[in-house]
Short mmCIF file of C-alpha atoms in Angstrom, two decimals:
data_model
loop_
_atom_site.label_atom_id
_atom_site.label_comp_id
_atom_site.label_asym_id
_atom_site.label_seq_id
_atom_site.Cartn_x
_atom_site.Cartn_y
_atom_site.Cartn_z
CA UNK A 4 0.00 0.00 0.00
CA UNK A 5 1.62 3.25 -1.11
CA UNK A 6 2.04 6.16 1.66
CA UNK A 7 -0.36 9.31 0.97
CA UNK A 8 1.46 12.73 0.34
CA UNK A 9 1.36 14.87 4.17
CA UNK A 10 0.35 18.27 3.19
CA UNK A 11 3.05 19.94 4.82
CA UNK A 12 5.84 17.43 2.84
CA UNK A 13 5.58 19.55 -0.58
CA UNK A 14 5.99 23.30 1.18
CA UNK A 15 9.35 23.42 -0.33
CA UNK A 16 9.37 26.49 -2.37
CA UNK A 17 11.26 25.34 -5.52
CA UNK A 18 8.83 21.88 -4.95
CA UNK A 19 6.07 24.25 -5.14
CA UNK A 20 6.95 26.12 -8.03
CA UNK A 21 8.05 22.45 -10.04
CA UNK A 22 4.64 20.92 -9.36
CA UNK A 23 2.60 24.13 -10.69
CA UNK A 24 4.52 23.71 -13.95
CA UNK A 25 4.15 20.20 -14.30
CA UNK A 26 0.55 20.99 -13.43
CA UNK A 27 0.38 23.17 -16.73
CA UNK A 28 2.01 21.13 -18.40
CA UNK A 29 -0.31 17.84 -18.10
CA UNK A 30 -3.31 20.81 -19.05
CA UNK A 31 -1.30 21.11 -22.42
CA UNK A 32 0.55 17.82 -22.56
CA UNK A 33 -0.89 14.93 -21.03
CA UNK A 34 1.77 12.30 -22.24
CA UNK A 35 4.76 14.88 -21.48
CA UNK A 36 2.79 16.13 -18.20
CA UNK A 37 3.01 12.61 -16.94
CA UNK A 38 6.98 11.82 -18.07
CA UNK A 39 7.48 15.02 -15.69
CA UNK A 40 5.56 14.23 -12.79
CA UNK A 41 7.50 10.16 -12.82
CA UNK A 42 10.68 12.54 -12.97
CA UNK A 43 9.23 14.45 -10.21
CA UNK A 44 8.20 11.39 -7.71
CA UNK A 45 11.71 9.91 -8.49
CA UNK A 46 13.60 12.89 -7.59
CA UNK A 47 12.03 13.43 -4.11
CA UNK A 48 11.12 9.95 -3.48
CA UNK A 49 7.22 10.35 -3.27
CA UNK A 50 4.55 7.61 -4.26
CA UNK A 51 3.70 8.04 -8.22
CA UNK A 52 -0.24 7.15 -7.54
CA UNK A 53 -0.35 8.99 -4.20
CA UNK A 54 1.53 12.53 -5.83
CA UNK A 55 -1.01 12.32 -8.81
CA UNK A 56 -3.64 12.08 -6.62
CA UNK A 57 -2.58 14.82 -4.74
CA UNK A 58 -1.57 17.11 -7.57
CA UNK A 59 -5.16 16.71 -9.68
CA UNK A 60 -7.30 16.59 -6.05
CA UNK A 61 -9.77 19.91 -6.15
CA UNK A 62 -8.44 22.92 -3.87
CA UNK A 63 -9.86 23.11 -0.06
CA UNK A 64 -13.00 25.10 -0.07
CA UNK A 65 -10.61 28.11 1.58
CA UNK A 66 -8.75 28.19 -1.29
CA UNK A 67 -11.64 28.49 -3.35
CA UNK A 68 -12.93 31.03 -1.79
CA UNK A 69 -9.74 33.00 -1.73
CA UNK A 70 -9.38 32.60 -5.37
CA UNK A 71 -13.19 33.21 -6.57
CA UNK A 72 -13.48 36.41 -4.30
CA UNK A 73 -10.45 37.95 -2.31
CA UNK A 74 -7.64 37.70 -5.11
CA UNK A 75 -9.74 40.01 -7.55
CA UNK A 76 -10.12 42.52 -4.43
CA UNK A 77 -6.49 42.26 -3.53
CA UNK A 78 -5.94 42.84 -7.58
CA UNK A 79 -8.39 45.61 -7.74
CA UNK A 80 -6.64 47.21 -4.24
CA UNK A 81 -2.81 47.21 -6.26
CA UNK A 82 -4.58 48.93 -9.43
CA UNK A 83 -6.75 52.07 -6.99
CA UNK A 84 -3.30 52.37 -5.19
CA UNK A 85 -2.10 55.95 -5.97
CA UNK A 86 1.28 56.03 -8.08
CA UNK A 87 3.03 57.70 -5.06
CA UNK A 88 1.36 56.40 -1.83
CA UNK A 89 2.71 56.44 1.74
CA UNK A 90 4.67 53.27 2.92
CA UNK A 91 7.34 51.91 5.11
CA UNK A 92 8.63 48.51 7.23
CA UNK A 93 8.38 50.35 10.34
CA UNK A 94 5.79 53.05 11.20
CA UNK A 95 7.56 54.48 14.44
CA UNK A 96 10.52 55.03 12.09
CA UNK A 97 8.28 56.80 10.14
CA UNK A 98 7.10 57.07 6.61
CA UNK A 99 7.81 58.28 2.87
CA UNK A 100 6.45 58.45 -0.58
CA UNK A 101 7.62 55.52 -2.98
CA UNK A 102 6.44 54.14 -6.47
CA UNK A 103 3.41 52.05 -6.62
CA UNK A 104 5.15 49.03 -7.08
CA UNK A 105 8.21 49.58 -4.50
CA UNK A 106 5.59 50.77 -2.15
CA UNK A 107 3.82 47.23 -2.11
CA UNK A 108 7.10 45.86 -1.36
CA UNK A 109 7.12 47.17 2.05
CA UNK A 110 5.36 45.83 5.08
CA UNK A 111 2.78 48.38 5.47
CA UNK A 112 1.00 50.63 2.71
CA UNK A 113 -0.87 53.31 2.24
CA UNK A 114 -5.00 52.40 2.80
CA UNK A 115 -6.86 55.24 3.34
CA UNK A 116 -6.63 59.38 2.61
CA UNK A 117 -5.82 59.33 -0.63
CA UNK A 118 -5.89 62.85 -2.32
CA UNK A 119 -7.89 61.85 -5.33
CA UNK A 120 -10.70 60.22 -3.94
CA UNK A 121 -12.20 58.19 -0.21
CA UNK A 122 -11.93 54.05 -1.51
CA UNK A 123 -12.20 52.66 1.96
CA UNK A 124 -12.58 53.06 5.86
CA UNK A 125 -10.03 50.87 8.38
CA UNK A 126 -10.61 50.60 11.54
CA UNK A 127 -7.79 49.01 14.25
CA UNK A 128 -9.19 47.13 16.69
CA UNK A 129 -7.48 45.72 19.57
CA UNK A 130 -9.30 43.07 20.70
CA UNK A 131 -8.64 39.34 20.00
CA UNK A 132 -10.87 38.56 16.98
CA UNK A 133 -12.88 35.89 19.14
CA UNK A 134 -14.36 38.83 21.54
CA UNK A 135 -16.21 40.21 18.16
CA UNK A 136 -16.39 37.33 16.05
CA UNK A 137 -20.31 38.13 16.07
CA UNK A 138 -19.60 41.45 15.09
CA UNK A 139 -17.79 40.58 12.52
CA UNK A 140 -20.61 38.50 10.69
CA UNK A 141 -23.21 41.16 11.55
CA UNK A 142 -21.22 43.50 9.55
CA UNK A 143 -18.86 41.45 6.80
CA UNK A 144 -15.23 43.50 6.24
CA UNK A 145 -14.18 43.81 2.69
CA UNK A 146 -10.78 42.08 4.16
CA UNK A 147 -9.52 41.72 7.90
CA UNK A 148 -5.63 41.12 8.67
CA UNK A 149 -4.91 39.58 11.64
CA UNK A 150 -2.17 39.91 13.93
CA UNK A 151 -1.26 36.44 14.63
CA UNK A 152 1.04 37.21 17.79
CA UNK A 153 -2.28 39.32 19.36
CA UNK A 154 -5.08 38.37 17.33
CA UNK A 155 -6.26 42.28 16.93
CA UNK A 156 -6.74 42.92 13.57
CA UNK A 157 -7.40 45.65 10.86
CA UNK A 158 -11.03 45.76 9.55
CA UNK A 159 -11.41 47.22 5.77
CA UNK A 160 -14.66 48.15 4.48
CA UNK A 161 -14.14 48.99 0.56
CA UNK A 162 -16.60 52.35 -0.72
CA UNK A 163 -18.05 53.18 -3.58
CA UNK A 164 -16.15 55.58 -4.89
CA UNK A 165 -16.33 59.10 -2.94
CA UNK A 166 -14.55 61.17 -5.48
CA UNK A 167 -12.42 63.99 -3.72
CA UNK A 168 -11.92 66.11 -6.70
CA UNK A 169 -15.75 66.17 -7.91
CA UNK A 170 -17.09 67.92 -11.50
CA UNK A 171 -17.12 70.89 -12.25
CA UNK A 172 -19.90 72.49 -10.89
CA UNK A 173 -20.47 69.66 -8.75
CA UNK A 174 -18.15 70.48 -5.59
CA UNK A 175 -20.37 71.63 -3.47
CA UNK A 176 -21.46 68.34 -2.81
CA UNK A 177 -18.11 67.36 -1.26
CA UNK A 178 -18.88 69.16 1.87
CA UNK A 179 -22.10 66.41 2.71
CA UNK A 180 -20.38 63.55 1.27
CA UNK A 181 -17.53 64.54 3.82
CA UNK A 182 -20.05 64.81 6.77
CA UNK A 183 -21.52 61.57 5.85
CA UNK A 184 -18.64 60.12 5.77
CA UNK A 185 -17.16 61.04 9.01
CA UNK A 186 -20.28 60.17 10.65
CA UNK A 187 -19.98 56.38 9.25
CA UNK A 188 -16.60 56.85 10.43
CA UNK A 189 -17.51 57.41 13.98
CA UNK A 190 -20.13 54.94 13.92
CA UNK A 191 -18.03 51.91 13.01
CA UNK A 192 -15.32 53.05 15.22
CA UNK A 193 -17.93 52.87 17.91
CA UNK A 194 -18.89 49.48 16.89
CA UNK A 195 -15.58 47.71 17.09
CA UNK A 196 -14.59 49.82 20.24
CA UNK A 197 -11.68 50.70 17.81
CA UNK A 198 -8.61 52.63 18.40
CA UNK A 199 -9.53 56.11 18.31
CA UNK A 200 -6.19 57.39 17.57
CA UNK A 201 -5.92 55.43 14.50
CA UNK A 202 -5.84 57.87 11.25
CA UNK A 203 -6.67 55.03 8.77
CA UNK A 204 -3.66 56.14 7.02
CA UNK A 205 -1.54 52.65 6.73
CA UNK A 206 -2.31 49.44 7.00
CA UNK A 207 -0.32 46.28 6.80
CA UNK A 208 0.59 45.36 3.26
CA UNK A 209 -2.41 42.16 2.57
CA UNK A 210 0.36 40.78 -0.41
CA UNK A 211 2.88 40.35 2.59
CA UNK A 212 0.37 39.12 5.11
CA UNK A 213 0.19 36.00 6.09
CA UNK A 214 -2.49 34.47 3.80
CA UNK A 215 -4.54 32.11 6.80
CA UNK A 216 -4.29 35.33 8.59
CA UNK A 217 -5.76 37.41 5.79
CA UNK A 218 -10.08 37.52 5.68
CA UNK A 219 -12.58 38.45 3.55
CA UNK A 220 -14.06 38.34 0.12
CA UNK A 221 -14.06 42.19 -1.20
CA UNK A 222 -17.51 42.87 -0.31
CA UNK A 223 -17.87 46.49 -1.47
CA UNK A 224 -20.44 48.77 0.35
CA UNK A 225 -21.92 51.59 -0.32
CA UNK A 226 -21.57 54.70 2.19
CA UNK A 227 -25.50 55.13 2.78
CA UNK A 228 -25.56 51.24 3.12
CA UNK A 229 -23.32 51.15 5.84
CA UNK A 230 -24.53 54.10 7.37
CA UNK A 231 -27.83 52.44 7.56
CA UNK A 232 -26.22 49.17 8.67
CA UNK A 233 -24.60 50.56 11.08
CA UNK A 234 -27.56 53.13 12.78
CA UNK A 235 -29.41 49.64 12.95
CA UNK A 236 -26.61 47.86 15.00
CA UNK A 237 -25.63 50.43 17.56
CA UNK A 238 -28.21 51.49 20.17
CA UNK A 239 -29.70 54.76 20.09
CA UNK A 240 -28.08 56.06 23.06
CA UNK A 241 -24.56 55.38 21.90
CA UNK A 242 -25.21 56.75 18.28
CA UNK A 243 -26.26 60.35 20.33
CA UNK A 244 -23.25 60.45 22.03
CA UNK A 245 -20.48 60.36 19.00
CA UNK A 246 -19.17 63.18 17.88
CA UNK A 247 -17.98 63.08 14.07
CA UNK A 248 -15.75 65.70 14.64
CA UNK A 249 -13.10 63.25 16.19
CA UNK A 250 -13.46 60.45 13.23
CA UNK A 251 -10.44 61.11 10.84
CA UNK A 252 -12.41 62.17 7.95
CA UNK A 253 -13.97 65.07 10.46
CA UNK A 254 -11.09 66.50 10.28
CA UNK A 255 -11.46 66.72 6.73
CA UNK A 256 -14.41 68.05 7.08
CA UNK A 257 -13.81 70.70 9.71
CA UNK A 258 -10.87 72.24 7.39
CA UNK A 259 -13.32 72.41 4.42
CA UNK A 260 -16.09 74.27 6.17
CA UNK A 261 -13.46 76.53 7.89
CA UNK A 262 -11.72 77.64 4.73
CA UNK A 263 -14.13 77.87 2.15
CA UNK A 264 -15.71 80.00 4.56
CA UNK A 265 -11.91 82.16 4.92
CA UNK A 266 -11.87 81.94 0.84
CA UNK A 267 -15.40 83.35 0.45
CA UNK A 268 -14.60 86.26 2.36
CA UNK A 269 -11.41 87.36 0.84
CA UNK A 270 -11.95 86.39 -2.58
CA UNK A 271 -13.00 89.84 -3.94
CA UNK A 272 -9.79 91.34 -2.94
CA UNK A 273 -7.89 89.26 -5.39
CA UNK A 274 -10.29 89.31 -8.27
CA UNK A 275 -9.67 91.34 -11.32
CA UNK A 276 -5.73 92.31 -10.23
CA UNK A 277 -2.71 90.93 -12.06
CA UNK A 278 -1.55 87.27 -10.94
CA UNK A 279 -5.28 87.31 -8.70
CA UNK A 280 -5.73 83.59 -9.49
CA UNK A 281 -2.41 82.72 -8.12
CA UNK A 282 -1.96 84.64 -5.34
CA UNK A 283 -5.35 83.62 -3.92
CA UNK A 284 -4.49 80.25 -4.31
CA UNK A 285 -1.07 80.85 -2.16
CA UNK A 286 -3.38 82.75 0.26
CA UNK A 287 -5.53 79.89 0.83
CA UNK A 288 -3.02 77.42 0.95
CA UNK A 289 -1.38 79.29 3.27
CA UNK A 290 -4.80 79.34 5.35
CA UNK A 291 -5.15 76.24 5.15
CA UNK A 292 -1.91 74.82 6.97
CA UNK A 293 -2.14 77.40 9.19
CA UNK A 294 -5.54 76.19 10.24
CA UNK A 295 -4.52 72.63 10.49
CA UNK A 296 -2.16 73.75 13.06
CA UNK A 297 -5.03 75.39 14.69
CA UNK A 298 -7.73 73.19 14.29
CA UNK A 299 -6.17 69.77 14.81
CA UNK A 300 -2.88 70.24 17.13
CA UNK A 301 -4.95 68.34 19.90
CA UNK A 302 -7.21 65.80 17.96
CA UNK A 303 -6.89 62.51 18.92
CA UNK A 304 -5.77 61.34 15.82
CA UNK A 305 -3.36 64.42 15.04
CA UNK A 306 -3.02 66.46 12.29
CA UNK A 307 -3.60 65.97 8.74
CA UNK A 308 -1.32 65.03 6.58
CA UNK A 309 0.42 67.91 4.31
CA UNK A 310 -0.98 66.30 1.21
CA UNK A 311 -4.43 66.44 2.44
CA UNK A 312 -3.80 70.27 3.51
CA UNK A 313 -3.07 70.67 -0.04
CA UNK A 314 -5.59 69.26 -1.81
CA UNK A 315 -8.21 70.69 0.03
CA UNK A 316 -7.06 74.11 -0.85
CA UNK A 317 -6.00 73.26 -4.50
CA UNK A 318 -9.78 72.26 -4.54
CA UNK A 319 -11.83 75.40 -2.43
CA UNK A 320 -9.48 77.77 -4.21
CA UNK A 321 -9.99 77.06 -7.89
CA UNK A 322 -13.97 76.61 -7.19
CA UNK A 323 -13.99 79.89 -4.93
CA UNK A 324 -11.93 81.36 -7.54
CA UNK A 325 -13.69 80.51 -10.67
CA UNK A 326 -17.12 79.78 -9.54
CA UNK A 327 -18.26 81.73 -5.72
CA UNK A 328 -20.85 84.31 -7.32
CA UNK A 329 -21.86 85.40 -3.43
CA UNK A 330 -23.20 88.55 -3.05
CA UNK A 331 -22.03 89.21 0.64
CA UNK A 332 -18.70 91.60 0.68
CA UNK A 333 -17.59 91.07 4.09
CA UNK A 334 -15.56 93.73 6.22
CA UNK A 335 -11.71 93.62 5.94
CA UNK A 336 -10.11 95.27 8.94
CA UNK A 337 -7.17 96.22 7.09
CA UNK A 338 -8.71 98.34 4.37
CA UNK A 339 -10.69 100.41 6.80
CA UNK A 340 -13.91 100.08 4.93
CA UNK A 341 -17.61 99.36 5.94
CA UNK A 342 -18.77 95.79 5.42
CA UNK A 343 -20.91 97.35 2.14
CA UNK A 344 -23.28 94.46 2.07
CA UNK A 345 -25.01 95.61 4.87
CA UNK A 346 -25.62 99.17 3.43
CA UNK A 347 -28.81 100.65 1.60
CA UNK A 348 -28.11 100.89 -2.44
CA UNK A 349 -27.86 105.17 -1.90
CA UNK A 350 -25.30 104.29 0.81
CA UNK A 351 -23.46 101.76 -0.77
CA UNK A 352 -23.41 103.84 -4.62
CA UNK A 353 -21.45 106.91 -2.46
CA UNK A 354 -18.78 103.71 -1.66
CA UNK A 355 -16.19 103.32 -4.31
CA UNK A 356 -15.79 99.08 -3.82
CA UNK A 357 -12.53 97.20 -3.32
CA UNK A 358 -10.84 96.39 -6.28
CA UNK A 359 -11.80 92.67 -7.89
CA UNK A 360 -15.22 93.81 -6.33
CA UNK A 361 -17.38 93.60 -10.06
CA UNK A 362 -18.22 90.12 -9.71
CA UNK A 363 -20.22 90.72 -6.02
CA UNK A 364 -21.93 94.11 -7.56
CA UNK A 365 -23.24 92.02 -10.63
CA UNK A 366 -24.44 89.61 -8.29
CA UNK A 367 -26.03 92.18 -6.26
CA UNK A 368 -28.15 93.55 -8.99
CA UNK A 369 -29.17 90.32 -10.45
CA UNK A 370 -26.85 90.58 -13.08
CA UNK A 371 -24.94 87.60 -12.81
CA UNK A 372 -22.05 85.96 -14.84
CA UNK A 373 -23.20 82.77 -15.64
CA UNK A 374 -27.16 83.29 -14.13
CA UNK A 375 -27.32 86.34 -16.02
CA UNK A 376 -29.46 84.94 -19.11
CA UNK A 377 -31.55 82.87 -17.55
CA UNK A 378 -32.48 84.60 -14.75
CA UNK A 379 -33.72 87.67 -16.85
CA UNK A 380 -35.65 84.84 -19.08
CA UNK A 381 -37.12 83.52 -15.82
CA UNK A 382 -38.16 86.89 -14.48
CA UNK A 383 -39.63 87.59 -17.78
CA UNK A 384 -41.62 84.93 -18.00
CA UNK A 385 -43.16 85.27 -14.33
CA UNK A 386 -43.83 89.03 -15.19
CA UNK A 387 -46.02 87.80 -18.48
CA UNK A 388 -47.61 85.08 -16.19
CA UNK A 389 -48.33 87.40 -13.67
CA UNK A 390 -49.54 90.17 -15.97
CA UNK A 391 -52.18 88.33 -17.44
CA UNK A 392 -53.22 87.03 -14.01
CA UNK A 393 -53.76 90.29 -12.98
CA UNK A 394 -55.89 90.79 -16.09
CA UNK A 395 -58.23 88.05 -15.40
CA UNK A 396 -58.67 88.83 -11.81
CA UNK A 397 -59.73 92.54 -12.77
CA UNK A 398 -62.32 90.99 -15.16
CA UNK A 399 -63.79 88.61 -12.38
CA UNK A 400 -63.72 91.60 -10.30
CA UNK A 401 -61.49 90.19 -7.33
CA UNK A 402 -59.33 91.30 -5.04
CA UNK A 403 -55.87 92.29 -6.18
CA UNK A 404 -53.24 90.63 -3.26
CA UNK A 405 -50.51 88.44 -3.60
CA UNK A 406 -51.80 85.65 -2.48
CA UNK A 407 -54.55 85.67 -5.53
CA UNK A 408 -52.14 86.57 -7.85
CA UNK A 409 -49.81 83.74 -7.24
CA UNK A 410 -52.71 81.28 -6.98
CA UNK A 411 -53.91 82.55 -10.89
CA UNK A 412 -50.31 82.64 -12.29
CA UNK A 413 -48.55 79.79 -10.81
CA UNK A 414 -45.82 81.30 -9.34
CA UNK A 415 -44.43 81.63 -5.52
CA UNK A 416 -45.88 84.17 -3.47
CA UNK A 417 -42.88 85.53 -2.92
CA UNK A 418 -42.41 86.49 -6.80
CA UNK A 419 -46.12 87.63 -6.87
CA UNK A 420 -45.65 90.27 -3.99
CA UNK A 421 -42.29 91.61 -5.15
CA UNK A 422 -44.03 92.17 -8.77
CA UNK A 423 -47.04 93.51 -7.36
CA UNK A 424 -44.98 96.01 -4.65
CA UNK A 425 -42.80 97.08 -8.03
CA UNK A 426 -46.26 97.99 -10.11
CA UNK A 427 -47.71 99.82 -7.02
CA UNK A 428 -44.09 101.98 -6.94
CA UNK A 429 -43.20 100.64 -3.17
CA UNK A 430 -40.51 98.41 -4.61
#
């Protein structure tokens, strides 16, 4: 009777490597596939019968798994890396930008925070897997890498995409997808009890990783999905207690709303002067660091990273730039002029305005740049509407108010009383 083949008696790397080729090779070549494999047995001294057997047996259902579901993820992870992430062997001796492909050489790469767009959330958790096994299947990881020494692990839950550098005339949104965002952020760092002072910067490298240490089948979730997954899990009382503002990505959001606000103030100084568009952009750059500093020197997860810093005022100063049509001109101490949005037109006429000011005056009077058009072919329209609404009212003999007047022409009562206020010559 011939001895079976151990499992663990063919780990040999070069054995490995031999027996996938023969493998091929009896695909392509079943005569010359079976020459190599009696060359094979000879050489090591293994059972013909028992090696064949072995060789042509189906894969463990594991393996199955893990080639059906988590080797596409991992594949899909290397192509969404950024060209020039974050990555290192050791994180306390800190970290440094290589070349996609050196950087998933090293033992830990960047995961999350990526300037271009949010791909995934991480959460560190450091409790052995056991304690939240249940949590785990309530709420299935895209991947989770084990420490094998601790058993704590890193939980990765892959996004849609959350694009960071939206279309144009789209980038208002970020500032909600942000909230949302850090608000699933908080939630699923409440559910795993996770580190709070993990950024969800680096992770280890899952191509290093120990593969019956490595998890998961690349579920992909959507944000509002896991939101709602998430509100469900938690109890009420612990989801009124977060605070967003101390996920990672609430930083993120914090620095937006703080300097778009800076950049819609100061804009109109820098408008219509020579090199404007650049030296706002320094400005807000500037701003922006210096708020980080500010903002973030006590967070419990740090500051953010210079690259972030960047991006985020790359992105609020081109839109504020190119795009902020805002009709507020706020006060600037340094000039020594009024805040001339709060004035009466007469007032505000005898007030020469800051240079690069045009763009807030052609707002003001409803003049403006890219509105200008349609706006005036709105407002025509209503007038017509409400013109011959006031003509059939007068022939039914009714009351002329606003309120009848909007009802006849189909318009807002808001547009019917400003109209009405402008033909009785109070407006």
């Amino acid at each position: 009777m011939e001895t079976p083949i151990r499992p663990g008696s063919l780990h040999h790397e070069e054995a490995r490597k031999t027996l996938a080729s023969i493998l091929n090779l009896l695909q392509k070549d079943r005569a010359l596939g079976e020459r190599a494999l009696s060359l094979f047995a000879a050489f090591y001294g293994l059972p013909l019968e028992a090696l064949r057997a072995h060789l042509l047996a189906p894969p463990p259902r594991s393996e199955r798994a893990r080639e059906a579901f988590q080797r596409p993820y991992l594949a899909h992870f290397a192509q969404t890396l950024p060209r020039y992430p974050y990555a290192t062997d050791d994180p306390q001796a800190g970290v440094r930008v290589y070349k996609r492909e050196n950087a998933l050489k090293r033992v830990h790469v960047q995961v999350g925070h990526y300037p271009h767009a949010v791909l995934r959330l991480v959460v560190d958790v450091d409790l052995p897997w056991p304690q939240v096994e249940e949590r785990l299947r309530a709420l299935p990881p895209s991947l989770v890498l084990v420490n094998p020494r601790s058993g704590h692990f890193h939980a990765w839950y892959e996004l849609d995409p959350i694009p960071l550098k939206p279309p144009p005339g789209r980038e208002e949104s970020l500032k909600g997808a942000l909230a949302l965002l850090a608000e699933v952020e908080a939630l699923l760092e409440a559910y795993y009890g996770a580190d709070p002072g993990y950024t969800g910067l680096l992770s280890r490298n899952p191509f290093l990783h120990p593969p019956e240490w490595t998890w998961g089948g690349g579920k992909r979730w959507s944000l509002r999905d896991l939101h709602r997954e998430l509100q469900g899990l938690l109890p009420p009382g612990t989801r009124r207690r977060l605070s967003p503002g101390l996920a990672s990505y609430g930083r993120n959001c914090a620095l937006f709303d703080r300097l778009r606000a800076e950049a819609y103030a100061h804009v109109a100084l820098f408008r219509g002067v020579p090199g404007g568009r650049e030296a706002f952009r320094a400005w807000v750059e500037q701003r922006a660091h210096a708020l980080n500093q500010a903002l973030f020197r006590d967070h419990p997860k740090g500051l953010l990273s210079p690259r972030e810093v960047h991006h985020t005022a790359k992105s609020v100063a081109k839109w504020t730039y190119d795009r902020y049509q805002g009709g507020r001109v706020y006060a600037v101490s340094s000039t020594g002029r009024p805040d001339r949005s709060r004035l009466s037109p007469q007032a505000r006429a005898l007030i020469p305005p800051l240079q690069g000011e045009e763009l807030q005056e052609a707002v003001q009077t409803g003049a403006s740049l890219g509105g200008r058009k349609r706006g005036s072919r709105r407002r025509q329209e209503a007038e017509e509407k409400l013109t011959e609404a006031l003509k059939r009212l007068q022939s039914r003999d009714e009351a002329i108010t606003a309120r009848a007047l909007a009802r006849e022409a189909g318009v807002s009562p808001t547009t019917a009383s400003n109209w009405l206020k402008r033909m009785r010559g109070q407006g």
